[in-house]
Amino acid sequence: MRVTLVGTGYVGLVTGACLAQAGNLVMCVDVDAAKISGLRRGEISIHEPDLPEIVRHNIAGGRLLFSTDIAEGVGHGEFVFIAVGTPPDEDGSADLRHVLEVARAVGQYMERPCTVINKSTVPVGTARRVRDRILEAQAARGVEIPFSVVSNPEFLKEGAAVADFMKPDRIIVGVDTPEAAERMRALYAPFNRSRDRVIVMDPESAEMAKYAANVMLATRISLMNELAGLAERLGVDIEKVRVVIGSDPRIGFDFIYPGCGYGGSCFPKDVRALKHVARQLGYDVPLLHAVESVNDAQKKVLERKLAEALGEDLSGRRIAVWGLSFKPNTDDMREAPSRALVEAVWNRGGTVQAHDPAAMEEARRIFGTRPDLVLHGDPYQACEGADALVICTEWQVFRSPDFPYLRQCMRQPLIIDGRNLYDPAIPRQAGFVYHAIGRP
């Protein structure tokens, strides 16, 4: 099948590469000429396991093409995916300008029937707006070419996106006609072999399902972090409580790990977007407000623990930070808890010595070059002469450190673990003062 992806960001590139891997002829279109030039050479600007190999393999096989020409892309695809960004406005609403610009271009350049698929995370009702924009562009040309608009939200986890696409747990297809549903089934057939994962519904329900899923997961995280704060004040170990809670099959263990808050491009944005929709409708959503406020407060917990241990003034202090990305196996630092910590250390006069296995370049891009930020290629180097080690991201490489050697590296034996990576007895036996989340 001939498939076009408009937008080569995280969702668009993963979707395009995986569809090409299944044998489709895929063209990815983006307005960023430098990015397209790099992609043609097989250069990937995001950190995602297995993605570079799949992109290069399919470029070599002639199944994955890149272009800056939207007209060429629309002409290429019998399936045209809209996978552009929907950044939040100041009021929390999703900015649909790019989505609607692509819709207009589809109507302007299409010469044959096609299926237009919205892969971006968008508010309920966007499929109708996309359809209207295509019809307006066709009317301006004086043509009537049949097309379908499908809502097909992505459920890709950063750090496991390729695996999620190749072996999905569900494929949501929001359509208005049975014919569009069958075309989508055919497109996704290579990823739907062992059992039927396609769930067909109306476009509005599909759009809502994406927001509902992310808000549900964010709610679990905030609830667990609130319980952790209570447990800590009661002298209770939240990790033991977590095991009991997770053993209940109605709850399970996913997304109930206490920590220093959620970040990334999805949970914060989608919670705010759903709050905005509710506000427009005059419907009160106190739980969503609480999810966000608890998370905002949780991102300040590491700062509070650091101040309690070292004092309010961190002038002359060196703070080692392990982990800058918002989660492991990605370089994404959008709304990462580490950013709140780093800014707090600077505001208190301290210096940050940081290491992250993937996000060092992203940190340089965000923070620039400054004397109170030193980025190290080795986690132990980041701890040289440090007054405290703060763990913000649960990368695998941080899970079993050499505590005696770490103790030698540091000026003061203080660990503040924002991800509860260790049995508290182990660092304490090595001579560390150890603080975690929700543990006495």
CSV table of C-alpha atoms in Angstrom, one decimal:
chain,number,residue,atom,x,y,z
A,1,MET,CA,0.0,0.0,0.0
A,2,ARG,CA,1.1,3.6,-0.6
A,3,VAL,CA,1.2,5.5,2.6
A,4,THR,CA,2.0,9.1,3.4
A,5,LEU,CA,3.0,10.4,6.9
A,6,VAL,CA,2.8,14.2,7.3
A,7,GLY,CA,5.0,15.0,10.2
A,8,THR,CA,8.3,13.2,11.1
A,9,GLY,CA,8.3,13.8,14.8
A,10,TYR,CA,8.1,11.0,17.3
A,11,VAL,CA,4.8,9.5,16.2
A,12,GLY,CA,5.1,10.1,12.5
A,13,LEU,CA,8.6,8.6,12.1
A,14,VAL,CA,7.9,5.5,14.2
A,15,THR,CA,4.6,5.0,12.3
A,16,GLY,CA,6.1,5.5,8.9
A,17,ALA,CA,9.1,3.3,9.6
A,18,CYS,CA,7.0,0.4,11.0
A,19,LEU,CA,4.6,0.5,8.1
A,20,ALA,CA,7.5,0.4,5.7
A,21,GLN,CA,8.9,-2.6,7.6
A,22,ALA,CA,5.6,-4.4,6.9
A,23,GLY,CA,6.2,-3.9,3.1
A,24,ASN,CA,4.3,-0.7,2.4
A,25,LEU,CA,5.7,2.1,0.3
A,26,VAL,CA,5.9,5.0,2.7
A,27,MET,CA,6.7,8.7,2.2
A,28,CYS,CA,7.3,10.9,5.2
A,29,VAL,CA,6.8,14.6,4.6
A,30,ASP,CA,8.0,17.5,6.8
A,31,VAL,CA,8.5,21.2,6.4
A,32,ASP,CA,11.9,21.0,8.1
A,33,ALA,CA,14.3,20.7,5.2
A,34,ALA,CA,17.3,20.0,7.5
A,35,LYS,CA,15.5,17.2,9.2
A,36,ILE,CA,14.4,15.6,5.9
A,37,SER,CA,17.9,15.9,4.6
A,38,GLY,CA,19.2,14.1,7.7
A,39,LEU,CA,16.6,11.4,7.5
A,40,ARG,CA,17.5,10.6,3.9
A,41,ARG,CA,21.0,9.9,5.2
A,42,GLY,CA,19.5,7.7,8.0
A,43,GLU,CA,20.2,10.2,10.7
A,44,ILE,CA,17.6,10.0,13.6
A,45,SER,CA,17.2,13.0,15.8
A,46,ILE,CA,15.3,11.2,18.6
A,47,HIS,CA,16.4,8.4,20.9
A,48,GLU,CA,14.2,5.4,20.4
A,49,PRO,CA,15.5,1.8,20.6
A,50,ASP,CA,15.4,-0.1,17.2
A,51,LEU,CA,14.2,2.9,15.3
A,52,PRO,CA,17.5,3.8,13.5
A,53,GLU,CA,18.0,0.3,12.3
A,54,ILE,CA,14.4,0.0,10.9
A,55,VAL,CA,14.7,3.5,9.2
A,56,ARG,CA,18.0,2.7,7.5
A,57,HIS,CA,16.9,-0.8,6.5
A,58,ASN,CA,13.8,0.5,4.7
A,59,ILE,CA,15.6,3.4,3.1
A,60,ALA,CA,18.0,0.9,1.7
A,61,GLY,CA,15.1,-1.2,0.6
A,62,GLY,CA,13.4,1.7,-1.2
A,63,ARG,CA,10.3,1.4,0.9
A,64,LEU,CA,10.8,4.6,3.0
A,65,LEU,CA,11.0,7.9,1.3
A,66,PHE,CA,11.3,11.5,2.6
A,67,SER,CA,10.1,14.8,1.1
A,68,THR,CA,9.4,18.4,2.0
A,69,ASP,CA,6.8,18.6,-0.7
A,70,ILE,CA,3.3,18.2,0.7
A,71,ALA,CA,1.8,18.0,-2.8
A,72,GLU,CA,4.1,15.1,-3.6
A,73,GLY,CA,3.1,13.4,-0.4
A,74,VAL,CA,-0.6,13.8,-0.9
A,75,GLY,CA,-0.3,12.5,-4.5
A,76,HIS,CA,1.7,9.5,-3.2
A,77,GLY,CA,-0.6,8.2,-0.6
A,78,GLU,CA,-3.8,6.2,-0.7
A,79,PHE,CA,-3.6,6.5,3.1
A,80,VAL,CA,-2.5,10.0,4.4
A,81,PHE,CA,-1.6,10.1,8.0
A,82,ILE,CA,-1.7,13.5,9.9
A,83,ALA,CA,1.0,13.2,12.5
A,84,VAL,CA,1.9,16.8,13.3
A,85,GLY,CA,2.3,18.3,16.7
A,86,THR,CA,-0.6,19.7,18.7
A,87,PRO,CA,1.2,21.8,21.3
A,88,PRO,CA,-0.7,23.3,24.2
A,89,ASP,CA,-1.8,26.9,24.2
A,90,GLU,CA,-1.5,29.0,27.3
A,91,ASP,CA,-5.0,28.0,28.4
A,92,GLY,CA,-4.2,24.3,28.0
A,93,SER,CA,-6.1,23.7,24.8
A,94,ALA,CA,-4.5,21.7,21.9
A,95,ASP,CA,-3.3,23.9,19.1
A,96,LEU,CA,-4.8,22.4,15.9
A,97,ARG,CA,-3.3,24.9,13.4
A,98,HIS,CA,-0.9,22.3,12.0
A,99,VAL,CA,-3.5,19.6,11.8
A,100,LEU,CA,-5.9,21.8,9.9
A,101,GLU,CA,-3.2,23.1,7.6
A,102,VAL,CA,-2.4,19.6,6.6
A,103,ALA,CA,-6.2,18.9,6.0
A,104,ARG,CA,-6.3,22.0,3.8
A,105,ALA,CA,-3.3,20.7,1.8
A,106,VAL,CA,-4.9,17.3,1.3
A,107,GLY,CA,-8.0,19.0,-0.1
A,108,GLN,CA,-5.9,21.2,-2.3
A,109,TYR,CA,-3.7,18.6,-3.8
A,110,MET,CA,-5.6,15.3,-3.8
A,111,GLU,CA,-6.4,13.9,-7.3
A,112,ARG,CA,-7.9,10.5,-6.3
A,113,PRO,CA,-9.9,9.0,-3.4
A,114,CYS,CA,-7.9,8.5,-0.2
A,115,THR,CA,-8.2,7.8,3.5
A,116,VAL,CA,-7.1,10.6,5.7
A,117,ILE,CA,-6.0,9.3,9.1
A,118,ASN,CA,-5.6,11.6,12.1
A,119,LYS,CA,-2.7,10.1,14.3
A,120,SER,CA,-2.2,13.3,16.3
A,121,THR,CA,-3.7,13.6,19.8
A,122,VAL,CA,-6.6,15.9,19.2
A,123,PRO,CA,-9.8,17.0,21.0
A,124,VAL,CA,-13.2,15.4,20.4
A,125,GLY,CA,-14.7,16.8,17.2
A,126,THR,CA,-11.4,17.3,15.3
A,127,ALA,CA,-12.3,14.6,12.7
A,128,ARG,CA,-15.3,16.7,11.7
A,129,ARG,CA,-13.1,19.8,11.4
A,130,VAL,CA,-10.6,18.0,9.3
A,131,ARG,CA,-13.4,16.8,7.0
A,132,ASP,CA,-14.8,20.3,6.7
A,133,ARG,CA,-11.4,21.8,5.9
A,134,ILE,CA,-10.8,19.2,3.1
A,135,LEU,CA,-14.2,19.9,1.7
A,136,GLU,CA,-13.6,23.7,1.7
A,137,ALA,CA,-10.3,23.2,-0.2
A,138,GLN,CA,-12.0,20.9,-2.7
A,139,ALA,CA,-14.8,23.5,-3.2
A,140,ALA,CA,-12.2,26.2,-3.9
A,141,ARG,CA,-10.9,24.0,-6.7
A,142,GLY,CA,-14.3,23.1,-7.9
A,143,VAL,CA,-13.9,19.4,-7.5
A,144,GLU,CA,-15.5,16.6,-5.5
A,145,ILE,CA,-13.2,13.7,-4.8
A,146,PRO,CA,-14.3,11.0,-2.3
A,147,PHE,CA,-12.4,10.6,0.9
A,148,SER,CA,-12.7,9.3,4.4
A,149,VAL,CA,-11.5,10.8,7.7
A,150,VAL,CA,-10.4,8.3,10.3
A,151,SER,CA,-9.4,8.8,13.9
A,152,ASN,CA,-6.5,6.4,14.7
A,153,PRO,CA,-4.9,7.6,18.0
A,154,GLU,CA,-1.5,6.3,18.9
A,155,PHE,CA,-0.6,4.5,22.1
A,156,LEU,CA,3.2,4.4,21.8
A,157,LYS,CA,5.3,4.5,24.9
A,158,GLU,CA,8.5,6.4,24.5
A,159,GLY,CA,11.4,4.0,24.9
A,160,ALA,CA,9.3,1.1,23.6
A,161,ALA,CA,7.5,2.7,20.6
A,162,VAL,CA,8.7,0.3,17.9
A,163,ALA,CA,7.7,-2.7,20.0
A,164,ASP,CA,4.3,-1.1,20.7
A,165,PHE,CA,3.6,-0.5,17.1
A,166,MET,CA,4.8,-3.9,15.8
A,167,LYS,CA,2.9,-5.8,18.6
A,168,PRO,CA,0.0,-3.5,19.7
A,169,ASP,CA,-2.3,-4.3,22.5
A,170,ARG,CA,-5.1,-2.4,20.7
A,171,ILE,CA,-5.7,-0.6,17.4
A,172,ILE,CA,-8.3,2.1,17.7
A,173,VAL,CA,-10.2,2.9,14.5
A,174,GLY,CA,-12.7,5.7,14.6
A,175,VAL,CA,-14.7,5.7,11.4
A,176,ASP,CA,-18.1,6.8,9.9
A,177,THR,CA,-18.4,4.1,7.3
A,178,PRO,CA,-17.8,0.3,7.2
A,179,GLU,CA,-15.7,0.7,4.1
A,180,ALA,CA,-13.2,2.9,5.9
A,181,ALA,CA,-13.0,0.4,8.7
A,182,GLU,CA,-12.2,-2.4,6.2
A,183,ARG,CA,-9.5,-0.3,4.6
A,184,MET,CA,-7.9,0.3,8.0
A,185,ARG,CA,-8.1,-3.4,8.9
A,186,ALA,CA,-6.3,-4.2,5.7
A,187,LEU,CA,-3.6,-1.6,6.5
A,188,TYR,CA,-3.0,-3.0,10.0
A,189,ALA,CA,-3.4,-6.7,9.1
A,190,PRO,CA,0.4,-7.4,9.4
A,191,PHE,CA,0.2,-6.2,13.0
A,192,ASN,CA,-3.0,-8.0,13.9
A,193,ARG,CA,-2.2,-11.7,13.3
A,194,SER,CA,-2.5,-13.6,16.5
A,195,ARG,CA,-5.8,-12.1,17.6
A,196,ASP,CA,-8.1,-9.3,16.5
A,197,ARG,CA,-6.8,-6.1,18.1
A,198,VAL,CA,-8.8,-3.7,16.0
A,199,ILE,CA,-11.5,-1.9,18.0
A,200,VAL,CA,-13.9,0.0,15.7
A,201,MET,CA,-15.9,3.0,16.9
A,202,ASP,CA,-17.1,6.4,15.9
A,203,PRO,CA,-14.4,9.1,15.5
A,204,GLU,CA,-15.5,11.1,18.5
A,205,SER,CA,-15.2,8.1,20.8
A,206,ALA,CA,-11.7,7.3,19.4
A,207,GLU,CA,-10.6,10.9,20.0
A,208,MET,CA,-11.8,10.7,23.6
A,209,ALA,CA,-10.3,7.3,24.2
A,210,LYS,CA,-6.8,8.6,23.8
A,211,TYR,CA,-7.2,11.4,26.3
A,212,ALA,CA,-9.1,9.1,28.7
A,213,ALA,CA,-6.2,6.5,28.6
A,214,ASN,CA,-3.5,9.0,29.4
A,215,VAL,CA,-5.5,10.8,32.1
A,216,MET,CA,-6.2,7.4,33.8
A,217,LEU,CA,-2.5,6.6,33.9
A,218,ALA,CA,-1.6,10.1,35.2
A,219,THR,CA,-4.3,9.7,37.9
A,220,ARG,CA,-2.7,6.4,39.1
A,221,ILE,CA,0.7,8.0,39.3
A,222,SER,CA,-0.6,11.1,41.2
A,223,LEU,CA,-2.7,8.9,43.6
A,224,MET,CA,0.3,6.7,44.4
A,225,ASN,CA,2.5,9.7,45.0
A,226,GLU,CA,-0.1,11.2,47.3
A,227,LEU,CA,-0.2,7.9,49.2
A,228,ALA,CA,3.6,7.9,49.4
A,229,GLY,CA,3.6,11.3,51.0
A,230,LEU,CA,1.1,10.1,53.6
A,231,ALA,CA,3.1,6.9,54.2
A,232,GLU,CA,6.3,8.8,54.7
A,233,ARG,CA,4.7,10.9,57.5
A,234,LEU,CA,3.2,7.8,59.1
A,235,GLY,CA,6.6,5.9,59.1
A,236,VAL,CA,5.2,3.4,56.6
A,237,ASP,CA,7.2,1.9,53.7
A,238,ILE,CA,5.1,2.7,50.6
A,239,GLU,CA,7.0,0.0,48.6
A,240,LYS,CA,5.6,-2.7,50.8
A,241,VAL,CA,2.1,-1.2,50.4
A,242,ARG,CA,2.6,-1.1,46.7
A,243,VAL,CA,3.2,-4.8,46.5
A,244,VAL,CA,0.0,-5.5,48.3
A,245,ILE,CA,-2.0,-3.1,46.1
A,246,GLY,CA,-0.5,-4.4,42.9
A,247,SER,CA,-1.2,-8.0,43.9
A,248,ASP,CA,-4.9,-7.2,43.5
A,249,PRO,CA,-5.8,-8.3,39.9
A,250,ARG,CA,-8.3,-5.4,39.8
A,251,ILE,CA,-5.4,-3.0,40.2
A,252,GLY,CA,-2.2,-4.6,38.9
A,253,PHE,CA,1.3,-3.2,39.1
A,254,ASP,CA,1.4,-0.8,36.2
A,255,PHE,CA,1.8,2.9,37.0
A,256,ILE,CA,1.7,2.6,40.7
A,257,TYR,CA,5.3,3.3,41.4
A,258,PRO,CA,5.9,6.3,43.6
A,259,GLY,CA,8.4,8.8,42.4
A,260,CYS,CA,9.2,12.4,41.7
A,261,GLY,CA,6.3,13.0,39.3
A,262,TYR,CA,5.4,12.4,35.7
A,263,GLY,CA,6.6,14.4,32.7
A,264,GLY,CA,6.9,14.0,29.0
A,265,SER,CA,4.9,15.2,26.0
A,266,CYS,CA,1.7,13.3,26.7
A,267,PHE,CA,0.4,13.1,30.3
A,268,PRO,CA,0.8,16.8,31.3
A,269,LYS,CA,-0.5,18.1,27.9
A,270,ASP,CA,-3.5,15.7,27.8
A,271,VAL,CA,-4.6,16.4,31.4
A,272,ARG,CA,-4.6,20.1,30.7
A,273,ALA,CA,-6.3,19.7,27.3
A,274,LEU,CA,-9.2,17.7,28.9
A,275,LYS,CA,-9.5,20.3,31.7
A,276,HIS,CA,-9.8,22.9,29.0
A,277,VAL,CA,-12.5,21.0,27.2
A,278,ALA,CA,-14.4,20.6,30.5
A,279,ARG,CA,-14.1,24.3,31.3
A,280,GLN,CA,-15.5,25.2,27.9
A,281,LEU,CA,-18.5,22.9,28.6
A,282,GLY,CA,-19.0,24.3,32.0
A,283,TYR,CA,-18.4,20.9,33.6
A,284,ASP,CA,-16.4,20.7,36.8
A,285,VAL,CA,-13.6,18.1,36.9
A,286,PRO,CA,-12.0,18.4,40.4
A,287,LEU,CA,-10.2,15.1,40.0
A,288,LEU,CA,-8.3,16.3,37.0
A,289,HIS,CA,-7.3,19.4,38.8
A,290,ALA,CA,-6.0,17.3,41.7
A,291,VAL,CA,-4.0,15.0,39.4
A,292,GLU,CA,-2.2,18.0,38.0
A,293,SER,CA,-1.7,19.8,41.3
A,294,VAL,CA,-0.4,16.7,43.0
A,295,ASN,CA,2.1,16.1,40.2
A,296,ASP,CA,3.2,19.8,40.3
A,297,ALA,CA,3.8,19.4,44.1
A,298,GLN,CA,5.6,16.1,43.6
A,299,LYS,CA,8.2,17.6,41.3
A,300,LYS,CA,9.2,19.8,44.3
A,301,VAL,CA,9.7,16.9,46.7
A,302,LEU,CA,13.4,16.4,45.7
A,303,GLU,CA,14.1,20.1,46.3
A,304,ARG,CA,12.5,19.9,49.7
A,305,LYS,CA,14.5,16.8,50.7
A,306,LEU,CA,17.7,18.4,49.5
A,307,ALA,CA,17.0,21.6,51.5
A,308,GLU,CA,16.2,19.6,54.6
A,309,ALA,CA,19.5,17.7,54.3
A,310,LEU,CA,21.8,20.4,53.3
A,311,GLY,CA,20.1,23.7,54.2
A,312,GLU,CA,18.2,26.3,52.2
A,313,ASP,CA,21.3,27.9,50.8
A,314,LEU,CA,23.2,25.6,48.4
A,315,SER,CA,26.0,28.1,47.6
A,316,GLY,CA,29.2,26.3,47.1
A,317,ARG,CA,27.4,22.9,47.0
A,318,ARG,CA,27.8,20.4,44.2
A,319,ILE,CA,24.7,18.4,43.5
A,320,ALA,CA,25.1,15.2,41.3
A,321,VAL,CA,22.0,14.3,39.3
A,322,TRP,CA,21.5,10.9,37.7
A,323,GLY,CA,18.9,11.0,35.0
A,324,LEU,CA,17.6,14.0,33.0
A,325,SER,CA,15.1,12.5,30.7
A,326,PHE,CA,11.5,12.1,32.0
A,327,LYS,CA,11.7,8.3,31.7
A,328,PRO,CA,14.4,5.7,30.7
A,329,ASN,CA,15.2,4.8,27.1
A,330,THR,CA,14.4,8.3,25.7
A,331,ASP,CA,16.2,11.6,25.5
A,332,ASP,CA,12.9,13.5,25.9
A,333,MET,CA,13.2,16.1,28.7
A,334,ARG,CA,9.8,17.8,28.2
A,335,GLU,CA,8.4,18.6,31.7
A,336,ALA,CA,10.9,16.2,33.2
A,337,PRO,CA,11.2,16.3,37.0
A,338,SER,CA,14.9,16.7,36.6
A,339,ARG,CA,14.3,20.2,35.1
A,340,ALA,CA,12.4,21.3,38.2
A,341,LEU,CA,15.3,20.0,40.4
A,342,VAL,CA,18.1,21.6,38.4
A,343,GLU,CA,16.4,25.0,38.3
A,344,ALA,CA,15.8,24.8,42.1
A,345,VAL,CA,19.5,24.0,42.7
A,346,TRP,CA,20.5,27.0,40.7
A,347,ASN,CA,18.0,29.2,42.4
A,348,ARG,CA,19.6,28.2,45.7
A,349,GLY,CA,23.1,28.9,44.5
A,350,GLY,CA,24.3,25.4,43.8
A,351,THR,CA,26.1,23.7,40.9
A,352,VAL,CA,24.7,20.7,39.1
A,353,GLN,CA,26.9,17.8,37.9
A,354,ALA,CA,24.7,15.5,35.8
A,355,HIS,CA,24.8,12.3,33.8
A,356,ASP,CA,22.1,10.8,31.6
A,357,PRO,CA,22.7,7.9,29.1
A,358,ALA,CA,20.7,9.6,26.3
A,359,ALA,CA,19.7,13.1,27.2
A,360,MET,CA,23.0,15.0,27.4
A,361,GLU,CA,22.7,16.8,24.1
A,362,GLU,CA,19.1,17.6,24.8
A,363,ALA,CA,20.2,19.1,28.1
A,364,ARG,CA,22.8,21.2,26.3
A,365,ARG,CA,20.1,22.4,23.9
A,366,ILE,CA,17.7,23.3,26.7
A,367,PHE,CA,20.1,24.8,29.3
A,368,GLY,CA,22.9,26.0,27.1
A,369,THR,CA,26.5,26.5,28.4
A,370,ARG,CA,26.7,27.8,31.9
A,371,PRO,CA,29.2,27.5,34.7
A,372,ASP,CA,26.8,25.9,37.2
A,373,LEU,CA,26.0,23.0,34.9
A,374,VAL,CA,28.6,20.3,34.2
A,375,LEU,CA,27.5,17.3,32.1
A,376,HIS,CA,29.6,14.1,32.5
A,377,GLY,CA,29.7,11.0,30.3
A,378,ASP,CA,30.1,8.7,33.3
A,379,PRO,CA,27.8,8.5,36.3
A,380,TYR,CA,30.6,8.2,38.8
A,381,GLN,CA,32.4,11.3,37.3
A,382,ALA,CA,29.2,13.3,37.9
A,383,CYS,CA,29.5,12.4,41.6
A,384,GLU,CA,33.1,13.6,42.1
A,385,GLY,CA,33.2,16.0,45.0
A,386,ALA,CA,29.4,16.1,45.2
A,387,ASP,CA,27.5,17.0,48.4
A,388,ALA,CA,24.5,14.9,47.3
A,389,LEU,CA,23.4,12.5,44.6
A,390,VAL,CA,19.8,13.0,43.4
A,391,ILE,CA,18.3,10.3,41.2
A,392,CYS,CA,15.6,11.6,38.8
A,393,THR,CA,15.3,8.8,36.2
A,394,GLU,CA,15.2,5.0,36.7
A,395,TRP,CA,17.7,4.1,34.0
A,396,GLN,CA,18.9,0.5,34.2
A,397,VAL,CA,22.5,1.5,34.6
A,398,PHE,CA,21.7,3.2,37.9
A,399,ARG,CA,20.1,0.2,39.5
A,400,SER,CA,23.2,-1.5,40.9
A,401,PRO,CA,26.0,1.0,41.6
A,402,ASP,CA,29.2,0.3,43.4
A,403,PHE,CA,28.2,2.0,46.6
A,404,PRO,CA,31.7,1.9,48.3
A,405,TYR,CA,33.3,3.5,45.3
A,406,LEU,CA,30.5,6.0,45.0
A,407,ARG,CA,31.1,6.9,48.7
A,408,GLN,CA,34.7,7.6,47.8
A,409,CYS,CA,33.8,9.8,44.9
A,410,MET,CA,31.4,12.0,46.9
A,411,ARG,CA,32.2,14.8,49.4
A,412,GLN,CA,29.2,13.9,51.5
A,413,PRO,CA,27.5,10.5,51.6
A,414,LEU,CA,23.9,11.7,50.8
A,415,ILE,CA,21.6,10.0,48.3
A,416,ILE,CA,18.1,11.3,47.5
A,417,ASP,CA,16.4,8.7,45.4
A,418,GLY,CA,13.4,10.0,43.5
A,419,ARG,CA,12.6,6.6,42.0
A,420,ASN,CA,13.0,4.2,44.9
A,421,LEU,CA,15.7,2.2,43.1
A,422,TYR,CA,17.4,0.7,46.2
A,423,ASP,CA,16.7,-1.4,49.2
A,424,PRO,CA,17.4,1.4,51.8
A,425,ALA,CA,19.6,-1.0,53.9
A,426,ILE,CA,22.2,-1.4,51.2
A,427,PRO,CA,23.3,2.3,50.7
A,428,ARG,CA,23.0,2.8,54.5
A,429,GLN,CA,25.3,-0.1,55.1
A,430,ALA,CA,27.8,1.6,52.8
A,431,GLY,CA,27.7,4.7,55.0
A,432,PHE,CA,25.1,6.7,53.1
A,433,VAL,CA,22.4,8.9,54.4
A,434,TYR,CA,19.6,7.6,52.1
A,435,HIS,CA,16.2,9.4,51.5
A,436,ALA,CA,13.6,8.0,49.1
A,437,ILE,CA,9.9,8.6,48.3
A,438,GLY,CA,7.4,7.4,50.8
A,439,ARG,CA,9.9,5.4,52.9
A,440,PRO,CA,10.7,6.1,56.5
